[in-house]
Short mmCIF file of C-alpha atoms in Angstrom, two decimals:
data_model
loop_
_atom_site.label_atom_id
_atom_site.label_comp_id
_atom_site.label_asym_id
_atom_site.label_seq_id
_atom_site.Cartn_x
_atom_site.Cartn_y
_atom_site.Cartn_z
CA MET T 1 0.00 0.00 0.00
CA SER T 2 1.27 3.47 -0.89
CA PRO T 3 2.15 5.89 1.95
CA GLU T 4 -0.89 8.06 1.07
CA GLY T 5 -3.12 4.97 1.03
CA LYS T 6 -1.83 3.94 4.45
CA ARG T 7 -2.54 7.38 5.90
CA LEU T 8 -6.06 7.41 4.44
CA SER T 9 -6.63 3.90 5.80
CA ASN T 10 -5.58 5.11 9.26
CA ILE T 11 -8.09 7.97 9.11
CA ILE T 12 -10.90 5.58 8.12
CA ILE T 13 -10.02 3.12 10.92
CA LEU T 14 -9.85 6.04 13.36
CA GLY T 15 -13.31 7.13 12.23
CA PHE T 16 -14.78 3.64 12.60
CA GLY T 17 -13.27 3.23 16.08
CA PHE T 18 -14.84 6.47 17.22
CA MET T 19 -18.09 5.57 15.47
CA PHE T 20 -18.48 2.39 17.54
CA MET T 21 -17.40 4.05 20.79
CA PHE T 22 -19.67 7.04 20.38
CA THR T 23 -22.58 4.99 19.10
CA ALA T 24 -22.58 3.83 22.69
CA PHE T 25 -21.56 7.01 24.52
CA GLN T 26 -23.57 9.61 22.60
CA THR T 27 -26.65 7.41 22.79
CA CYS T 28 -26.02 7.08 26.51
CA GLY T 29 -25.77 10.85 26.89
CA ASN T 30 -28.89 11.42 24.82
CA ILE T 31 -31.10 9.16 26.98
CA GLU T 32 -29.29 9.51 30.31
CA GLN T 33 -31.49 12.12 31.97
CA THR T 34 -34.67 10.39 30.76
CA VAL T 35 -33.46 7.03 32.08
CA ILE T 36 -32.55 8.53 35.46
CA LYS T 37 -35.99 10.13 35.79
CA SER T 38 -37.53 6.68 35.20
CA PHE T 39 -35.22 4.94 37.67
CA ASN T 40 -37.12 4.34 40.88
CA SER T 41 -34.63 3.49 43.63
CA SER T 42 -33.95 4.77 47.11
CA GLU T 43 -30.23 3.98 46.56
CA PHE T 44 -29.78 6.30 43.59
CA HIS T 45 -29.96 10.09 43.66
CA GLY T 46 -28.15 11.37 40.58
CA SER T 47 -28.67 13.88 37.79
CA GLY T 48 -27.66 13.28 34.19
CA TYR T 49 -26.97 16.99 33.72
CA THR T 50 -24.73 17.04 36.80
CA SER T 51 -22.88 13.94 35.61
CA MET T 52 -22.19 15.45 32.20
CA SER T 53 -21.09 18.69 33.86
CA ILE T 54 -18.58 16.71 35.95
CA ILE T 55 -17.35 14.86 32.85
CA TYR T 56 -16.69 18.02 30.90
CA GLY T 57 -15.29 19.89 33.90
CA VAL T 58 -12.74 17.13 34.60
CA PHE T 59 -12.19 16.85 30.85
CA SER T 60 -11.16 20.50 30.67
CA ALA T 61 -8.74 20.24 33.62
CA SER T 62 -7.26 16.95 32.37
CA ASN T 63 -6.28 18.52 29.06
CA LEU T 64 -3.28 19.94 30.92
CA ILE T 65 -1.81 16.45 31.35
CA ALA T 66 -3.26 14.71 28.29
CA PRO T 67 -0.47 15.65 25.82
CA SER T 68 2.16 14.15 28.13
CA VAL T 69 0.17 10.92 28.45
CA VAL T 70 -0.13 10.66 24.67
CA THR T 71 3.61 11.30 24.32
CA VAL T 72 4.61 8.67 26.87
CA ILE T 73 2.37 5.75 25.84
CA GLY T 74 1.54 6.76 22.26
CA PRO T 75 -1.77 7.71 20.65
CA GLN T 76 -2.85 4.13 19.98
CA LEU T 77 -2.69 2.90 23.59
CA SER T 78 -3.99 6.27 24.80
CA MET T 79 -7.18 5.83 22.77
CA PHE T 80 -7.57 2.19 23.83
CA PHE T 81 -7.32 2.78 27.59
CA SER T 82 -9.48 5.89 27.37
CA GLY T 83 -12.07 3.84 25.51
CA LEU T 84 -12.15 1.33 28.36
CA LEU T 85 -13.11 4.16 30.74
CA TYR T 86 -15.95 5.15 28.41
CA SER T 87 -17.14 1.53 28.36
CA GLY T 88 -17.04 1.41 32.18
CA TYR T 89 -19.21 4.53 32.42
CA ILE T 90 -21.83 3.00 30.12
CA ALA T 91 -21.74 -0.35 31.96
CA MET T 92 -22.39 1.47 35.23
CA PHE T 93 -26.02 2.08 34.12
CA ILE T 94 -26.73 -1.66 34.20
CA HIS T 95 -26.82 -1.47 38.03
CA PRO T 96 -26.35 2.21 38.91
CA TYR T 97 -25.43 3.60 42.32
CA THR T 98 -24.88 7.25 43.12
CA TRP T 99 -21.23 6.79 44.13
CA SER T 100 -20.35 4.72 41.04
CA PHE T 101 -22.24 7.12 38.79
CA TYR T 102 -20.23 10.17 39.82
CA THR T 103 -16.93 8.26 40.16
CA ALA T 104 -17.33 6.99 36.59
CA SER T 105 -18.08 10.55 35.50
CA VAL T 106 -14.72 11.72 36.85
CA LEU T 107 -12.85 8.84 35.18
CA VAL T 108 -14.51 9.46 31.81
CA GLY T 109 -13.55 13.13 32.05
CA ILE T 110 -9.89 12.11 32.39
CA GLY T 111 -10.18 9.54 29.62
CA ALA T 112 -11.90 12.00 27.29
CA ALA T 113 -9.02 14.47 27.48
CA VAL T 114 -6.49 11.77 26.57
CA LEU T 115 -8.75 10.28 23.87
CA TRP T 116 -9.35 13.51 21.97
CA THR T 117 -5.76 14.70 22.24
CA ALA T 118 -4.61 11.39 20.77
CA GLN T 119 -7.27 11.64 18.05
CA GLY T 120 -6.03 15.09 17.06
CA ASN T 121 -2.47 13.80 16.91
CA VAL T 122 -3.40 10.83 14.70
CA LEU T 123 -5.39 13.13 12.41
CA ALA T 124 -2.48 15.58 12.08
CA ILE T 125 0.32 13.07 11.47
CA ASN T 126 -1.75 11.31 8.80
CA SER T 127 -2.59 14.54 6.92
CA THR T 128 -0.88 17.14 4.76
CA ASP T 129 -1.93 20.71 3.94
CA SER T 130 -3.87 19.40 0.96
CA THR T 131 -5.60 16.52 2.80
CA ILE T 132 -6.36 17.97 6.25
CA GLY T 133 -9.79 19.23 5.13
CA ARG T 134 -10.68 15.95 3.45
CA ASN T 135 -9.49 13.85 6.39
CA SER T 136 -11.34 16.04 8.90
CA GLY T 137 -14.53 15.53 6.88
CA ILE T 138 -14.08 11.76 6.62
CA PHE T 139 -13.44 11.44 10.34
CA TRP T 140 -16.34 13.70 11.27
CA ALA T 141 -18.82 11.92 8.99
CA LEU T 142 -17.85 8.47 10.32
CA LEU T 143 -18.00 9.72 13.92
CA GLN T 144 -21.49 11.10 13.45
CA PHE T 145 -22.83 7.82 12.07
CA SER T 146 -22.80 6.94 15.78
CA LEU T 147 -25.86 9.14 16.27
CA PHE T 148 -27.71 7.25 13.57
CA PHE T 149 -27.14 3.66 14.68
CA GLY T 150 -27.40 4.14 18.44
CA ASN T 151 -30.57 6.19 18.32
CA LEU T 152 -32.21 3.88 15.78
CA TYR T 153 -31.73 1.11 18.33
CA ILE T 154 -33.30 3.29 21.04
CA TYR T 155 -36.31 4.02 18.86
CA CYS T 156 -36.90 0.34 18.10
CA ALA T 157 -36.33 -0.76 21.72
CA TRP T 158 -38.51 1.91 23.33
CA HIS T 159 -41.24 2.38 20.74
CA GLY T 160 -44.57 2.74 22.54
CA HIS T 161 -43.00 2.81 26.01
CA VAL T 162 -44.35 5.46 28.37
CA HIS T 163 -42.08 4.33 31.24
CA ILE T 164 -38.55 2.84 31.01
CA THR T 165 -38.38 -0.36 33.09
CA ASP T 166 -35.28 -1.87 34.70
CA LYS T 167 -35.24 -4.59 32.04
CA ASP T 168 -35.42 -2.00 29.25
CA ARG T 169 -32.52 -0.10 30.80
CA GLN T 170 -30.32 -3.14 31.38
CA THR T 171 -30.85 -4.55 27.87
CA VAL T 172 -29.93 -1.24 26.25
CA PHE T 173 -26.82 -0.58 28.33
CA ILE T 174 -25.42 -4.11 28.04
CA SER T 175 -25.66 -3.75 24.26
CA LEU T 176 -24.07 -0.30 24.31
CA THR T 177 -21.18 -1.52 26.48
CA ILE T 178 -20.33 -4.28 24.00
CA ILE T 179 -20.47 -1.83 21.08
CA SER T 180 -18.11 0.55 22.90
CA LEU T 181 -15.58 -2.23 23.53
CA VAL T 182 -15.53 -3.13 19.82
CA GLY T 183 -14.50 0.43 19.06
CA CYS T 184 -11.67 0.27 21.60
CA PHE T 185 -10.06 -2.73 19.93
CA LEU T 186 -10.32 -1.23 16.44
CA PHE T 187 -7.63 1.30 17.40
CA PHE T 188 -5.03 -1.49 17.30
CA LEU T 189 -5.48 -1.65 13.49
CA ILE T 190 -4.01 1.85 13.05
CA ARG T 191 -0.49 1.67 11.60
CA LYS T 192 2.32 4.18 11.99
CA PRO T 193 2.62 6.33 8.84
CA ASP T 194 5.87 6.37 6.89
CA PRO T 195 7.80 9.40 8.24
CA GLU T 196 9.98 9.72 5.17
CA SER T 197 6.92 10.20 2.96
CA SER T 198 6.01 13.50 4.57
CA PRO T 199 8.54 15.91 6.09
CA VAL T 200 5.72 17.79 7.78
CA ASN T 201 4.53 14.60 9.49
CA SER T 202 8.05 14.01 10.76
CA GLU T 203 8.07 17.45 12.34
CA VAL T 204 4.78 16.68 14.05
CA THR T 205 6.17 13.42 15.43
CA GLU T 206 9.38 15.03 16.62
CA SER T 207 7.47 17.79 18.41
CA LEU T 208 5.77 15.13 20.51
CA LEU T 209 9.07 13.75 21.76
CA GLU T 210 9.57 16.66 24.15
CA PRO T 211 7.24 15.86 27.06
CA GLU T 212 8.74 18.47 29.36
CA SER T 213 7.69 21.28 27.03
CA ILE T 214 4.20 20.17 26.04
CA GLU T 215 2.35 21.89 28.90
CA ILE T 216 4.38 25.04 28.33
CA LYS T 217 3.56 24.91 24.62
CA ALA T 218 -0.15 24.46 25.40
CA CYS T 219 -0.15 27.46 27.76
CA LYS T 220 1.67 29.63 25.22
CA MET T 221 -0.65 28.45 22.48
CA PHE T 222 -3.71 29.27 24.60
CA VAL T 223 -2.74 32.98 24.70
CA SER T 224 -1.64 33.21 21.05
CA LYS T 225 -3.60 35.56 18.82
CA GLU T 226 -4.94 32.74 16.62
CA MET T 227 -6.15 30.57 19.51
CA LEU T 228 -7.70 33.49 21.39
CA LEU T 229 -9.73 34.31 18.28
CA LEU T 230 -10.76 30.69 17.79
CA SER T 231 -11.57 30.24 21.49
CA VAL T 232 -14.90 32.05 21.12
CA SER T 233 -15.96 29.74 18.27
CA ILE T 234 -14.72 26.70 20.18
CA GLY T 235 -16.62 27.82 23.28
CA TYR T 236 -19.81 28.09 21.25
CA THR T 237 -19.42 24.49 20.01
CA GLY T 238 -19.20 23.42 23.67
CA LEU T 239 -22.47 25.20 24.51
CA GLU T 240 -24.37 23.80 21.56
CA LEU T 241 -22.85 20.34 22.10
CA THR T 242 -24.58 20.32 25.48
CA PHE T 243 -27.84 21.47 23.95
CA TYR T 244 -28.13 18.96 21.10
CA SER T 245 -26.56 15.97 22.90
CA GLY T 246 -28.41 16.19 26.21
CA VAL T 247 -30.90 19.00 26.68
CA TYR T 248 -32.89 18.82 23.44
CA GLY T 249 -33.56 15.07 23.66
CA THR T 250 -34.78 15.55 27.24
CA CYS T 251 -37.09 18.34 26.03
CA ILE T 252 -38.66 16.10 23.39
CA GLY T 253 -39.15 13.27 25.87
CA ALA T 254 -40.90 15.69 28.25
CA MET T 255 -43.49 16.89 25.73
CA THR T 256 -46.63 14.96 26.72
CA ARG T 257 -48.60 16.26 23.74
CA PHE T 258 -46.26 14.29 21.47
CA GLY T 259 -48.15 11.24 22.73
CA GLN T 260 -47.00 7.92 24.14
CA ASP T 261 -44.14 7.78 21.63
CA ALA T 262 -42.45 10.82 23.17
CA LYS T 263 -39.73 8.63 24.75
CA SER T 264 -38.96 6.80 21.50
CA LEU T 265 -38.90 10.13 19.66
CA ILE T 266 -35.67 10.83 21.54
CA GLY T 267 -34.13 8.14 19.32
CA ILE T 268 -35.57 9.60 16.11
CA SER T 269 -34.33 13.04 17.17
CA GLY T 270 -30.83 11.62 17.62
CA ILE T 271 -31.01 10.00 14.18
CA SER T 272 -32.04 13.33 12.65
CA ILE T 273 -29.09 15.05 14.36
CA GLY T 274 -26.81 12.33 13.01
CA ILE T 275 -28.09 12.76 9.45
CA GLY T 276 -27.33 16.48 9.67
CA GLU T 277 -23.86 15.80 11.09
CA ILE T 278 -23.05 13.21 8.41
CA LEU T 279 -24.29 15.39 5.57
CA GLY T 280 -22.35 18.40 6.83
CA GLY T 281 -19.18 16.42 7.51
CA GLY T 282 -19.29 14.70 4.14
CA VAL T 283 -20.10 17.74 2.01
CA PHE T 284 -18.21 20.53 3.76
CA GLY T 285 -15.27 18.41 4.90
CA LEU T 286 -14.63 16.56 1.65
CA LEU T 287 -15.15 19.67 -0.51
CA ASN T 288 -12.93 21.80 1.72
CA LYS T 289 -9.89 21.16 -0.46
CA ASN T 290 -11.57 22.65 -3.54
CA ASN T 291 -13.30 25.55 -1.79
CA ARG T 292 -11.98 28.79 -3.31
CA PHE T 293 -13.74 30.91 -0.71
CA GLY T 294 -12.12 29.43 2.40
CA ARG T 295 -13.92 28.27 5.53
CA ASN T 296 -16.01 31.38 6.24
CA PRO T 297 -19.06 30.52 4.07
CA VAL T 298 -19.41 27.14 5.75
CA VAL T 299 -19.28 28.66 9.24
CA LEU T 300 -21.81 31.34 8.23
CA LEU T 301 -24.12 28.63 6.93
CA GLY T 302 -23.74 26.85 10.27
CA LEU T 303 -24.78 29.97 12.17
CA ILE T 304 -27.83 30.57 9.95
CA THR T 305 -28.85 26.92 10.27
CA HIS T 306 -28.62 27.10 14.05
CA TYR T 307 -30.57 30.37 14.22
CA VAL T 308 -33.44 28.81 12.25
CA ALA T 309 -33.39 25.79 14.57
CA PHE T 310 -33.33 27.93 17.73
CA TYR T 311 -36.31 30.01 16.56
CA LEU T 312 -38.39 26.93 15.70
CA ILE T 313 -37.48 25.26 19.00
CA PHE T 314 -38.59 28.42 20.84
CA LEU T 315 -41.97 28.18 19.09
CA ASN T 316 -42.35 24.40 19.38
CA ILE T 317 -41.09 23.32 22.82
CA ALA T 318 -42.52 24.34 26.21
CA SER T 319 -40.24 26.59 28.22
CA ASP T 320 -40.00 24.26 31.23
CA ALA T 321 -39.24 21.11 29.18
CA PRO T 322 -35.51 20.92 30.13
CA ILE T 323 -36.34 20.68 33.84
CA ALA T 324 -39.72 18.91 33.70
CA PRO T 325 -40.34 15.81 35.88
CA GLU T 326 -40.55 12.25 34.51
CA ALA T 327 -44.29 12.69 33.86
CA GLY T 328 -43.46 15.49 31.40
CA THR T 329 -44.80 19.00 30.93
CA ASP T 330 -48.35 20.09 30.14
CA LEU T 331 -47.41 23.66 29.23
CA GLU T 332 -48.38 24.67 25.72
CA SER T 333 -45.96 25.99 23.11
CA TYR T 334 -46.73 28.40 20.30
CA ILE T 335 -47.24 25.54 17.83
CA ILE T 336 -50.32 23.76 19.17
CA PHE T 337 -50.90 20.97 16.63
CA SER T 338 -49.06 17.84 17.72
CA CYS T 339 -48.72 16.43 14.18
CA CYS T 340 -46.92 19.61 13.08
CA SER T 341 -44.93 19.81 16.32
CA VAL T 342 -43.32 16.40 15.90
CA GLY T 343 -42.21 17.18 12.36
CA VAL T 344 -40.84 20.58 13.39
CA ALA T 345 -39.01 18.99 16.35
CA LEU T 346 -37.26 16.48 14.07
CA LEU T 347 -36.45 19.18 11.51
CA CYS T 348 -34.78 21.17 14.30
CA SER T 349 -32.76 18.08 15.24
CA PHE T 350 -31.48 17.84 11.67
CA LEU T 351 -30.62 21.56 11.60
CA LEU T 352 -28.76 21.32 14.91
CA GLY T 353 -26.62 18.49 13.55
CA LEU T 354 -25.97 20.22 10.23
CA GLY T 355 -24.93 23.47 11.90
CA ASP T 356 -22.70 21.68 14.39
CA SER T 357 -20.86 19.86 11.61
CA CYS T 358 -20.29 23.18 9.79
CA PHE T 359 -18.53 24.64 12.82
CA ASN T 360 -16.58 21.56 13.88
CA THR T 361 -15.21 20.48 10.49
CA GLN T 362 -13.91 24.00 9.87
CA LEU T 363 -12.42 24.29 13.36
CA LEU T 364 -10.63 20.94 12.95
CA SER T 365 -9.35 22.09 9.58
CA ILE T 366 -8.08 25.52 10.66
CA ILE T 367 -6.45 24.21 13.85
CA GLY T 368 -4.79 21.39 11.93
CA PHE T 369 -3.42 23.97 9.50
CA LEU T 370 -2.32 26.68 11.94
CA PHE T 371 -0.78 24.38 14.57
CA ARG T 372 0.42 21.41 12.53
CA ASP T 373 3.86 21.33 14.16
CA ASN T 374 2.31 21.23 17.65
CA SER T 375 -0.85 19.21 17.07
CA ALA T 376 -1.09 17.53 20.49
CA PRO T 377 -1.08 20.73 22.60
CA ALA T 378 -3.27 22.50 20.00
CA PHE T 379 -6.02 19.92 20.15
CA ALA T 380 -5.66 19.76 23.93
CA VAL T 381 -6.38 23.50 24.09
CA PHE T 382 -9.29 23.03 21.68
CA LYS T 383 -10.87 20.37 23.88
CA PHE T 384 -10.06 22.31 27.06
CA ILE T 385 -12.09 25.30 25.90
CA GLN T 386 -14.90 23.23 24.42
CA SER T 387 -15.27 20.99 27.44
CA ILE T 388 -15.21 23.74 30.06
CA MET T 389 -18.03 25.53 28.22
CA ALA T 390 -19.95 22.26 27.91
CA ALA T 391 -19.54 21.70 31.65
CA LEU T 392 -20.90 25.18 32.32
CA ALA T 393 -23.85 24.57 30.01
CA PHE T 394 -24.74 21.22 31.59
CA TYR T 395 -24.63 22.90 35.00
CA TYR T 396 -27.01 25.72 34.12
CA SER T 397 -29.30 23.27 32.27
CA ASN T 398 -30.41 22.05 35.71
CA TYR T 399 -31.92 25.47 36.41
CA LEU T 400 -32.56 27.63 33.33
CA LEU T 401 -35.77 27.55 31.31
CA LEU T 402 -35.51 26.82 27.61
CA HIS T 403 -35.78 30.38 26.30
CA TRP T 404 -32.84 31.55 28.43
CA GLN T 405 -30.69 28.68 27.17
CA LEU T 406 -31.56 29.59 23.58
CA LEU T 407 -30.67 33.24 24.16
CA ILE T 408 -27.22 32.27 25.43
CA LEU T 409 -26.68 30.15 22.29
CA VAL T 410 -27.78 32.97 19.97
CA ILE T 411 -25.33 35.47 21.48
CA ALA T 412 -22.42 33.01 21.68
CA GLY T 413 -23.00 31.85 18.08
CA PHE T 414 -22.84 35.38 16.70
CA LEU T 415 -19.64 36.24 18.58
CA GLY T 416 -18.05 32.92 17.63
CA THR T 417 -18.75 33.44 13.94
CA VAL T 418 -17.28 36.96 13.90
CA THR T 419 -14.06 35.88 15.62
CA PHE T 420 -13.75 32.84 13.33
CA PHE T 421 -13.83 35.16 10.31
CA VAL T 422 -10.90 37.12 11.75
CA ALA T 423 -8.96 33.91 12.50
CA GLU T 424 -9.58 32.66 8.96
CA GLY T 425 -8.08 35.90 7.66
CA VAL T 426 -4.95 35.18 9.70
CA ALA T 427 -4.83 31.63 8.31
CA GLN T 428 -5.15 32.81 4.72
CA SER T 429 -2.34 35.34 5.27
CA SER T 430 -0.17 32.56 6.69
CA ARG T 431 -0.92 30.36 3.68
CA ARG T 432 0.01 33.13 1.22
CA GLU T 433 3.29 33.77 3.07
CA SER T 434 4.06 30.04 3.03
CA ASP T 435 3.37 29.84 -0.71
CA TYR T 436 5.60 32.87 -1.31
CA ASP T 437 8.46 31.41 0.74
CA SER T 438 8.30 28.17 -1.26
CA ILE T 439 8.87 29.94 -4.57
#
């Protein structure tokens, strides 16, 4: 196999490994709060929102040590052992206890930091300037297939269920644990790329062989002009990650006027998000190489898509849905016909996924370009910012009504888009200077 073929094969295997792992984990996150509300036990007193806030809070702090872990044991083993922590978190729901629930949340937060730093490193060392956009799109599309398969299973398993029984819960989480473990072992199929085939890849590898300087590099990178500009956009993806992966599914499940299928609609909503993510990742990632206009139009499309979704959600979902009890909410929304409401709710799911893919594929691409020689600390900073904002959003989701959460997203999305445009201007200037120097 040619060196380029080997690198492309590594990206595809990486995508499939994450697809299996996050088929389990993203499905878990999507149904977690609904499952906990249905769990009737005097031994368990947990909140799905609080758990996810802990995960992302620990995730953000652990990004300070993640690059060193990846350097010492390598990206392959880093992803494998991190994946085992994800699998343990999912398995905990088979027989949940409060102490194990929150302990597993802390461990997954640590594992997530190592996992995503290693993923960024593998993506960077298997890409060149001309393939980083394509590879980001391939990875993102494969990753988001996880939303499709996992949530399709939830829809089939819970169709017609008003209440989630212990047997329903155990069957689902045993299956999800096995799926997650399959993803862990796929990482062993990734092969080391040929260093001589790409001088840039060699520089990336050599930069990872200096563990004593990685944290210093990450701190310096965090306050660089380019990363400070991108930090607003990255922070917005953390806020909307919380909304589409946890809050919105809970809102749909709480809408009693959607009928007895409201719980199974959580699965269909997740599928719709996944379709949007896959479409966006495939189209905007794979076409990135041939895009004469840069990344800005894709990010602008993502913002417009999200604004349409936020407005329709405001009209369609009751304001107290994020914090409603297990019985659901009886408050009316502006759209009063249930047949229309269900269709609008699923359309919004698709738009949320499409907009998210627009932002994330372009952020992966621009970070991979600007910080290629220091990919591990760069992606650690990326995940640090994203996860700390996600932790904040999961925390306030316990208390804020829906319209306040949407207002926060609208403001953050606008600011993130403006600062991304400025950062893209810096990237284009850097590219022109690089092309000039190579003459």
